[in-house]
Amino acid sequence: MEDFEGMGAFWLPEHSENVLSGHLSFNHEDGVRLSLVGDFSDHPFDDAQHHPRIVGFIGNKRITLDNCDPGNSSRSAPGVRTQEYRIESLWLGHHFASDDELSFDFAVVTFDDLPIWVGKSIIEVHHKYEESRWASTNAKLELIPSQVEECSNRRLTLGISASSGGDLITEFHMRSKPYLMIEHPNPTPHEDLLTEISRIQDLVTVCTDRPCGIRSLHFGREDTPERAINGRAFKAPKQIEYRASQLNPARKEGVSPLKQHRMLLAFDEVGGLPMISRWLRTAPTFNPVLGSLMSSRYRSKMYVENRFLNMTAAAESLHRLTGSGTKLNPQEFARRSEKAINGMATPDEQEWLKSILRYANEPSLGSRLRNLFKDAKPALNGLIKDHGKWSMAVAGMRNRLTHLDDMGGLQFDSSAIYWLSESVYDLTRVALLKEAGLPLERLRALGESAVYNRYADRLQSAIESTRSALADYDALRSRS
């Protein structure tokens, strides 16, 4: 999403007679900002209020500003008051007066790396050589049919838009741009569509092996058609652009394009639109998992300890949601617990024992990791050689980082923390893909992939150094 700014006229939907001039700007660092000359207050010395909506024009572009909180204001005597607003989101192309209007039939999104991930081109280029010298180049741009996946509650479309231009004398260029469209049978709140877009963004990030930002996002509804300058309505619904700093921004120009051989799974390899559909169905169950798992991918700076703890939290949450498993049969554990609690002398002692037993029947982190590994084993065999030693190293590191004692805890090598956290990330994302229906043959192919096994030696060193550090620490504690 590109930066945006301009001078325009603005007013409250319920008071269209009070029009103020102002400067509107958007970038991902500062978000959406509006600076008005004047204010919407009834009296010049009243404090500015929160406004659910401010609308206006910049040039001939309709603007809607959503959730507007007052910021700095200034007064001069004599002079005019100025008022700033911090805005949650910006809509370009339409005026919305109420929350009811912010429901849409569809959303259209483009992502970083989507063209390379999809791997489908509508541009063909052929060079002709004569006597080992370049003679001519023929280029062809031809649109192809969109792919569509019908579901019970949504339709997914993968399409490719095209454009061309140039003065036809000194230059001519072609451009193709894949996009994904989500359509619902009934108007859907834009927050729900944003959630689905965020989940697809996570899937692209998981598959391409690098963070995926949103390049453009538009919403539309069938009862809001595109119109010509003279007001004539076209058959196609208007696509209204949405911008907000909360969305992960697209990468800046100049970043090297993604190489196909560096991807974990291309679009067709992961299962195409049917896989996206299954991912959207299963992802709501795993919100806590995805929240922890993807934090390290979308944040450029994070302490390695926090990164590691987020990864282990994601794996632990995933096992809770899918694997369960207890040390004892739940009925037997409840019987023994009740017997032990009833044997306590006082109510205070009973409450104390209840608090201790609340999670006593749950498996340890090491056990959870080993159970997750069993399901993902075909993809991880080449990366994790001994899952027993690996799981104990991860669990031991997590325990020492979270349960400090009177010795002040254990300092681990930062590179060991990093590579162990990467291995937990790889385990968890494969387990999530498997939950969404990634077939066994694709898991086996991942196990043979150079992308997945690229740091196997560094992981082995991290396991050995961590186990050694834990053993030395335990020996020191036993002597103290």
Coordinates of C-alpha atoms in Angstrom, one line a residue:
M1 CA 0.0 0.0 0.0
E2 CA 1.5 3.2 -1.1
D3 CA 1.7 6.4 1.0
F4 CA -1.1 8.9 0.4
E5 CA -1.6 12.6 1.2
G6 CA -3.6 15.6 0.0
M7 CA -5.6 18.7 0.8
G8 CA -9.4 18.4 0.9
A9 CA -12.7 19.3 2.4
F10 CA -14.2 17.3 5.3
W11 CA -17.4 17.1 7.4
L12 CA -19.4 14.9 9.7
P13 CA -22.0 12.8 8.0
E14 CA -24.7 14.2 10.3
H15 CA -23.6 17.8 9.8
S16 CA -22.8 18.3 6.1
E17 CA -23.3 22.0 6.4
N18 CA -20.1 22.4 8.5
V19 CA -17.3 21.8 5.9
L20 CA -13.7 22.2 7.0
S21 CA -10.5 22.2 5.0
G22 CA -7.7 19.9 6.0
H23 CA -4.7 17.8 5.2
L24 CA -5.0 14.0 5.1
S25 CA -2.0 11.6 5.1
F26 CA -1.3 7.9 5.3
N27 CA 1.8 5.9 5.8
H28 CA 2.5 2.7 7.7
E29 CA 4.7 4.4 10.3
D30 CA 2.3 7.1 11.3
G31 CA -1.0 5.6 10.2
V32 CA -3.8 7.8 9.0
R33 CA -3.7 11.5 10.1
L34 CA -6.0 14.4 9.5
S35 CA -5.2 18.0 10.3
L36 CA -8.2 20.3 10.1
V37 CA -8.3 24.1 9.9
G38 CA -11.1 24.7 12.4
D39 CA -13.0 22.1 14.4
F40 CA -16.4 20.4 14.6
S41 CA -17.2 21.6 18.1
D42 CA -20.2 23.8 18.8
H43 CA -18.1 26.2 20.8
P44 CA -14.6 27.3 20.0
F45 CA -13.1 26.2 23.4
D46 CA -14.8 22.8 23.7
D47 CA -12.5 19.8 23.7
A48 CA -12.6 17.8 20.4
Q49 CA -14.6 14.6 20.5
H50 CA -14.2 11.1 19.1
H51 CA -16.1 10.8 15.8
P52 CA -17.1 7.4 14.4
R53 CA -16.9 8.8 10.9
I54 CA -15.6 11.8 9.0
V55 CA -16.2 12.1 5.3
G56 CA -14.8 14.4 2.6
F57 CA -13.2 14.9 -0.8
I58 CA -9.6 15.1 -2.0
G59 CA -9.9 16.3 -5.6
N60 CA -12.7 14.2 -7.0
K61 CA -12.0 11.2 -4.8
R62 CA -14.5 10.5 -2.1
I63 CA -13.0 9.8 1.4
T64 CA -14.3 8.1 4.5
L65 CA -12.3 8.1 7.7
D66 CA -13.3 5.5 10.3
N67 CA -12.9 5.8 14.1
C68 CA -11.4 9.2 14.4
D69 CA -9.8 10.1 17.8
P70 CA -8.7 13.7 18.5
G71 CA -5.0 14.4 18.9
N72 CA -3.2 17.7 19.2
S73 CA -5.1 21.0 18.8
S74 CA -3.8 24.6 18.8
R75 CA -5.4 28.0 19.1
S76 CA -3.9 31.4 18.4
A77 CA -5.4 34.8 19.0
P78 CA -6.4 36.2 16.7
G79 CA -6.5 33.1 14.5
V80 CA -8.2 29.8 13.7
R81 CA -8.1 26.7 15.8
T82 CA -6.5 23.6 14.2
Q83 CA -7.4 20.1 15.2
E84 CA -5.6 16.8 14.5
Y85 CA -7.2 13.4 14.4
R86 CA -5.7 9.9 14.6
I87 CA -7.7 7.6 12.2
E88 CA -8.1 3.9 12.4
S89 CA -8.7 3.3 8.7
L90 CA -9.2 5.1 5.4
W91 CA -11.7 4.3 2.6
L92 CA -10.9 5.7 -0.8
G93 CA -13.7 6.0 -3.4
H94 CA -17.0 6.1 -1.3
H95 CA -18.8 7.9 1.5
F96 CA -20.0 5.6 4.4
A97 CA -22.3 7.3 6.9
S98 CA -22.9 4.3 9.3
D99 CA -21.4 1.0 10.5
D100 CA -24.2 -0.8 8.7
E101 CA -22.8 0.3 5.4
L102 CA -19.4 -1.3 6.1
S103 CA -20.5 -4.8 5.0
F104 CA -19.5 -6.1 1.6
D105 CA -20.2 -8.8 -0.8
F106 CA -16.5 -9.3 -1.8
A107 CA -12.9 -8.3 -1.2
V108 CA -10.1 -8.3 -3.7
V109 CA -6.5 -8.5 -2.4
T110 CA -3.0 -8.7 -3.9
F111 CA 0.0 -9.8 -1.9
D112 CA 3.8 -9.7 -2.0
D113 CA 5.2 -12.7 -3.8
L114 CA 1.7 -13.8 -5.1
P115 CA 2.9 -13.8 -8.7
I116 CA 5.9 -16.1 -8.0
W117 CA 3.9 -18.3 -5.6
V118 CA 1.1 -18.8 -8.1
G119 CA 3.6 -19.3 -10.9
K120 CA 1.2 -18.6 -13.8
S121 CA 2.2 -16.0 -16.4
I122 CA 0.0 -14.5 -19.1
I123 CA 3.0 -13.0 -20.9
E124 CA 4.9 -14.9 -23.5
V125 CA 8.2 -13.6 -24.9
H126 CA 10.1 -15.1 -27.8
H127 CA 13.5 -13.9 -29.1
K128 CA 14.7 -14.5 -32.6
Y129 CA 18.4 -14.7 -33.5
E130 CA 20.0 -14.7 -36.9
E131 CA 23.6 -15.6 -37.3
S132 CA 24.1 -15.6 -33.6
R133 CA 22.8 -12.0 -33.4
W134 CA 19.6 -10.8 -31.8
A135 CA 17.1 -9.9 -34.6
S136 CA 13.7 -9.4 -33.0
T137 CA 11.5 -10.0 -30.0
N138 CA 7.9 -10.9 -30.0
A139 CA 5.8 -10.5 -26.9
K140 CA 2.3 -11.7 -26.3
L141 CA -0.1 -10.9 -23.5
E142 CA -3.3 -13.0 -23.4
L143 CA -5.7 -13.3 -20.4
I144 CA -6.5 -16.7 -19.1
P145 CA -9.7 -17.9 -17.4
S146 CA -9.9 -17.3 -13.6
Q147 CA -9.8 -20.3 -11.3
V148 CA -12.8 -20.6 -9.0
E149 CA -13.5 -22.7 -5.9
E150 CA -17.1 -22.9 -4.7
C151 CA -17.7 -23.4 -1.0
S152 CA -20.9 -23.5 1.1
N153 CA -20.3 -20.0 2.5
R154 CA -17.9 -18.4 0.1
R155 CA -16.4 -18.4 -3.3
L156 CA -12.7 -18.0 -4.0
T157 CA -11.3 -16.7 -7.2
L158 CA -7.7 -16.5 -8.5
G159 CA -7.6 -14.2 -11.4
I160 CA -4.9 -12.2 -13.3
S161 CA -5.4 -8.6 -14.4
A162 CA -3.3 -7.1 -17.1
S163 CA -2.2 -3.7 -18.3
S164 CA 0.0 -2.3 -21.0
G165 CA 1.3 1.1 -22.0
G166 CA 4.1 3.2 -23.5
D167 CA 4.4 5.7 -26.3
L168 CA 4.8 2.8 -28.9
I169 CA 7.8 4.7 -30.3
T170 CA 10.5 4.6 -27.6
E171 CA 8.9 2.0 -25.3
F172 CA 6.1 -0.4 -24.7
H173 CA 5.5 -2.4 -21.5
M174 CA 3.2 -5.2 -20.2
R175 CA 2.2 -6.1 -16.7
S176 CA 0.2 -8.9 -15.2
K177 CA -1.0 -9.0 -11.6
P178 CA -2.6 -12.0 -9.9
Y179 CA -5.3 -11.3 -7.3
L180 CA -7.5 -13.3 -5.0
M181 CA -11.1 -12.5 -4.5
I182 CA -13.3 -13.7 -1.6
E183 CA -17.1 -13.5 -2.2
H184 CA -19.9 -14.2 0.3
P185 CA -23.5 -14.8 -0.6
N186 CA -24.7 -12.1 1.8
P187 CA -23.1 -8.8 2.9
T188 CA -20.4 -9.5 5.4
P189 CA -18.8 -7.1 7.9
H190 CA -15.5 -5.9 6.6
E191 CA -13.8 -7.0 9.9
D192 CA -14.7 -10.6 9.0
L193 CA -13.4 -10.3 5.5
L194 CA -10.2 -8.8 6.9
T195 CA -9.8 -11.8 9.1
E196 CA -10.1 -14.2 6.2
I197 CA -7.6 -12.1 4.2
S198 CA -5.2 -12.2 7.2
R199 CA -5.5 -16.0 7.2
I200 CA -4.7 -16.3 3.5
Q201 CA -1.7 -14.0 4.1
D202 CA -0.5 -16.4 6.8
L203 CA -0.7 -19.3 4.4
V204 CA 1.2 -17.4 1.7
T205 CA 3.9 -16.6 4.3
V206 CA 4.1 -20.2 5.5
C207 CA 4.4 -21.5 1.9
T208 CA 6.9 -18.9 0.5
D209 CA 9.1 -18.9 3.6
R210 CA 9.2 -15.1 3.9
P211 CA 6.8 -12.5 5.3
C212 CA 4.0 -11.6 2.9
G213 CA 2.6 -8.0 2.9
I214 CA -0.6 -6.7 1.4
R215 CA 0.0 -4.6 -1.7
S216 CA -3.6 -3.6 -2.3
L217 CA -7.0 -4.3 -0.8
H218 CA -10.5 -3.4 -2.2
F219 CA -14.0 -4.1 -1.0
G220 CA -17.3 -4.0 -3.0
R221 CA -21.0 -4.6 -2.9
E222 CA -23.5 -5.3 -5.6
D223 CA -25.7 -2.4 -4.7
T224 CA -22.9 0.1 -5.1
P225 CA -22.0 0.2 -8.8
E226 CA -19.1 2.0 -10.4
R227 CA -20.3 5.3 -11.9
A228 CA -19.0 7.5 -14.7
I229 CA -18.4 11.2 -14.1
N230 CA -21.8 12.0 -15.4
G231 CA -23.4 9.7 -12.8
R232 CA -24.2 6.8 -15.2
A233 CA -23.9 3.5 -13.4
F234 CA -21.8 0.7 -14.9
K235 CA -22.7 -3.0 -14.5
A236 CA -19.6 -3.7 -12.4
P237 CA -19.7 -2.9 -8.6
K238 CA -17.4 -0.2 -7.4
Q239 CA -14.1 -1.4 -5.8
I240 CA -13.5 0.7 -2.8
E241 CA -9.9 0.8 -1.6
Y242 CA -9.1 0.2 2.1
R243 CA -5.9 1.4 3.9
A244 CA -4.9 1.0 7.6
S245 CA -1.6 0.9 9.4
Q246 CA -2.6 -2.4 11.1
L247 CA -2.3 -4.2 7.8
N248 CA 1.1 -5.7 7.2
P249 CA 2.7 -3.4 4.6
A250 CA 4.1 -4.5 1.3
R251 CA 7.8 -4.7 0.9
K252 CA 9.5 -1.6 -0.4
E253 CA 10.8 -1.4 -4.0
G254 CA 14.3 -2.8 -4.5
V255 CA 13.9 -5.9 -2.4
S256 CA 15.0 -8.9 -4.5
P257 CA 12.2 -11.0 -5.9
L258 CA 11.4 -14.4 -4.4
K259 CA 13.2 -17.3 -6.0
Q260 CA 10.9 -20.3 -6.7
H261 CA 13.5 -22.7 -5.5
R262 CA 13.5 -21.0 -2.1
M263 CA 9.8 -21.6 -1.5
L264 CA 8.6 -24.3 0.8
L265 CA 5.5 -25.0 -1.3
A266 CA 4.3 -23.4 -4.5
F267 CA 0.6 -22.7 -5.0
D268 CA -0.1 -25.9 -7.0
E269 CA 2.1 -28.0 -4.7
V270 CA 0.2 -27.0 -1.6
G271 CA -3.1 -27.7 -3.3
G272 CA -4.2 -24.5 -4.9
L273 CA -7.6 -22.9 -4.2
P274 CA -9.0 -26.1 -2.5
M275 CA -6.2 -25.9 0.0
I276 CA -6.9 -22.2 0.6
S277 CA -10.6 -23.1 1.2
R278 CA -9.7 -25.8 3.7
W279 CA -7.2 -23.5 5.4
L280 CA -9.9 -20.9 5.9
R281 CA -12.2 -23.6 7.4
T282 CA -9.6 -24.9 9.9
A283 CA -7.7 -21.7 10.7
P284 CA -10.4 -20.3 13.2
T285 CA -9.7 -23.3 15.4
F286 CA -6.0 -22.4 15.5
N287 CA -6.1 -18.6 16.1
P288 CA -3.9 -18.8 19.3
V289 CA -1.4 -21.0 17.4
L290 CA -1.2 -18.7 14.4
G291 CA -1.0 -15.6 16.6
S292 CA 2.2 -16.9 18.3
L293 CA 3.6 -18.6 15.3
M294 CA 3.4 -15.7 12.8
S295 CA 4.6 -13.0 15.2
S296 CA 8.2 -13.8 14.4
R297 CA 7.6 -13.6 10.7
Y298 CA 5.9 -10.2 10.5
R299 CA 8.1 -8.5 13.1
S300 CA 11.5 -7.5 11.7
K301 CA 13.0 -7.1 15.2
M302 CA 12.4 -9.4 18.1
Y303 CA 14.6 -10.8 20.9
V304 CA 15.5 -14.4 20.2
E305 CA 14.2 -15.4 23.6
N306 CA 10.8 -14.0 22.9
R307 CA 10.9 -15.5 19.4
F308 CA 11.6 -18.9 20.9
L309 CA 8.9 -18.6 23.6
N310 CA 6.4 -17.7 21.0
M311 CA 7.2 -20.7 18.9
T312 CA 7.0 -23.1 21.8
A313 CA 3.7 -21.5 22.9
A314 CA 2.4 -22.1 19.4
A315 CA 3.4 -25.7 19.4
E316 CA 2.0 -26.3 22.8
S317 CA -1.3 -24.7 21.9
L318 CA -1.5 -26.8 18.7
H319 CA -1.1 -30.0 20.6
R320 CA -3.7 -28.9 23.1
L321 CA -6.2 -28.4 20.3
T322 CA -5.4 -31.5 18.3
G323 CA -3.5 -34.1 20.3
S324 CA -4.8 -33.8 23.8
G325 CA -3.5 -36.8 25.6
T326 CA -3.1 -37.1 29.4
K327 CA -0.7 -38.9 31.7
L328 CA -3.6 -40.9 33.2
N329 CA -7.1 -41.7 32.0
P330 CA -9.1 -38.5 32.8
Q331 CA -11.7 -40.5 34.8
E332 CA -9.0 -42.3 36.8
F333 CA -7.1 -39.0 37.4
A334 CA -10.4 -37.4 38.6
R335 CA -10.9 -40.3 41.0
R336 CA -7.4 -40.1 42.5
S337 CA -7.6 -36.3 42.7
E338 CA -10.9 -36.3 44.6
K339 CA -9.5 -38.9 47.0
A340 CA -6.4 -36.9 47.6
I341 CA -8.3 -33.6 48.1
N342 CA -10.8 -35.2 50.5
G343 CA -7.9 -36.5 52.5
M344 CA -6.7 -32.9 53.2
A345 CA -7.4 -31.7 56.8
T346 CA -8.8 -28.1 56.1
P347 CA -10.6 -26.3 53.2
D348 CA -7.5 -24.1 52.7
E349 CA -5.3 -27.2 52.2
Q350 CA -8.0 -28.6 49.8
E351 CA -7.9 -25.4 47.7
W352 CA -4.1 -25.5 47.7
L353 CA -4.1 -29.1 46.4
K354 CA -6.7 -28.3 43.8
S355 CA -4.6 -25.5 42.3
I356 CA -1.6 -27.9 42.1
L357 CA -3.6 -30.7 40.5
R358 CA -5.4 -28.4 37.9
Y359 CA -2.7 -29.1 35.2
A360 CA -1.0 -32.1 36.7
N361 CA -2.4 -34.6 34.3
E362 CA -1.3 -32.7 31.2
P363 CA 1.6 -33.9 29.2
S364 CA 4.9 -32.1 29.4
L365 CA 6.2 -29.8 26.6
G366 CA 8.7 -32.5 25.6
S367 CA 5.9 -35.1 25.3
R368 CA 3.8 -32.7 23.2
L369 CA 6.7 -32.0 20.8
R370 CA 7.3 -35.7 20.3
N371 CA 3.6 -36.3 19.6
L372 CA 3.5 -33.5 17.1
F373 CA 6.7 -34.9 15.5
K374 CA 5.1 -38.3 14.9
D375 CA 2.5 -36.7 12.6
A376 CA 5.0 -34.5 10.8
K377 CA 7.8 -37.0 10.7
P378 CA 7.9 -37.5 6.9
A379 CA 8.7 -33.8 6.5
L380 CA 11.1 -33.5 9.3
N381 CA 13.3 -36.6 9.2
G382 CA 16.1 -34.9 7.4
L383 CA 16.1 -31.9 9.7
I384 CA 15.6 -33.4 13.1
K385 CA 17.7 -36.6 13.3
D386 CA 16.9 -37.5 16.9
H387 CA 13.6 -36.2 18.0
G388 CA 14.0 -37.4 21.6
K389 CA 17.2 -35.3 22.1
W390 CA 15.7 -32.4 20.2
S391 CA 12.5 -32.3 22.2
M392 CA 14.3 -32.4 25.5
A393 CA 16.6 -29.6 24.4
V394 CA 13.7 -27.4 23.5
A395 CA 11.7 -28.3 26.6
G396 CA 14.7 -27.7 28.8
M397 CA 15.5 -24.4 27.3
R398 CA 11.8 -23.3 27.6
N399 CA 11.7 -24.3 31.3
R400 CA 15.0 -22.5 32.1
L401 CA 13.9 -19.3 30.3
T402 CA 10.5 -19.2 32.0
H403 CA 11.1 -20.7 35.5
L404 CA 13.9 -18.7 37.1
D405 CA 15.4 -19.9 40.3
D406 CA 17.6 -18.4 43.0
M407 CA 20.7 -19.0 40.7
G408 CA 19.3 -16.4 38.3
G409 CA 18.6 -18.8 35.4
L410 CA 20.8 -20.1 32.6
Q411 CA 22.2 -18.0 29.7
F412 CA 21.9 -19.9 26.4
D413 CA 23.9 -19.2 23.2
S414 CA 21.7 -16.8 21.1
S415 CA 22.4 -18.8 17.9
A416 CA 21.2 -22.0 19.7
I417 CA 18.0 -20.3 20.7
Y418 CA 17.4 -19.1 17.2
W419 CA 17.9 -22.4 15.5
L420 CA 15.8 -24.3 18.0
S421 CA 13.0 -21.8 17.6
E422 CA 13.2 -22.2 13.8
S423 CA 12.9 -26.0 14.2
V424 CA 9.8 -25.5 16.4
Y425 CA 8.3 -23.2 13.8
D426 CA 8.9 -25.7 11.0
L427 CA 7.3 -28.5 13.0
T428 CA 4.3 -26.3 13.9
R429 CA 3.7 -25.1 10.3
V430 CA 3.9 -28.6 8.9
A431 CA 1.5 -29.8 11.5
L432 CA -0.9 -27.0 10.6
L433 CA -0.7 -27.7 6.9
K434 CA -1.4 -31.4 7.7
E435 CA -4.5 -30.4 9.7
A436 CA -5.6 -28.4 6.6
G437 CA -5.3 -31.5 4.4
L438 CA -1.8 -31.4 3.0
P439 CA -1.4 -35.0 1.6
L440 CA 1.2 -37.4 2.9
E441 CA 3.2 -37.4 -0.4
R442 CA 3.8 -33.7 -0.1
L443 CA 5.0 -34.2 3.5
R444 CA 7.5 -36.8 2.1
A445 CA 8.6 -34.3 -0.6
L446 CA 9.3 -31.7 2.1
G447 CA 11.5 -34.2 3.9
E448 CA 13.7 -34.4 0.9
S449 CA 13.7 -30.6 0.2
A450 CA 16.9 -28.6 0.5
V451 CA 14.7 -25.7 1.7
Y452 CA 13.7 -27.7 4.7
N453 CA 17.0 -29.2 5.5
R454 CA 19.2 -26.2 4.9
Y455 CA 20.1 -25.7 8.6
A456 CA 20.2 -29.3 9.8
D457 CA 23.9 -29.1 10.8
R458 CA 23.4 -25.9 12.7
L459 CA 20.3 -27.3 14.5
Q460 CA 22.3 -30.4 15.6
S461 CA 25.0 -28.1 17.0
A462 CA 22.3 -26.1 18.8
I463 CA 20.9 -29.3 20.3
E464 CA 24.3 -30.5 21.6
S465 CA 25.3 -27.1 23.1
T466 CA 21.9 -26.7 24.8
R467 CA 22.0 -30.2 26.3
S468 CA 25.5 -29.6 27.5
A469 CA 24.6 -26.3 29.1
L470 CA 21.5 -27.8 30.8
A471 CA 23.6 -30.7 32.2
D472 CA 26.3 -28.3 33.5
Y473 CA 23.6 -26.1 35.1
D474 CA 21.8 -29.1 36.8
A475 CA 25.2 -30.3 38.1
L476 CA 25.9 -26.8 39.5
R477 CA 22.5 -26.7 41.2
S478 CA 23.0 -30.1 42.8
R479 CA 26.3 -29.0 44.4
S480 CA 24.9 -25.7 45.7

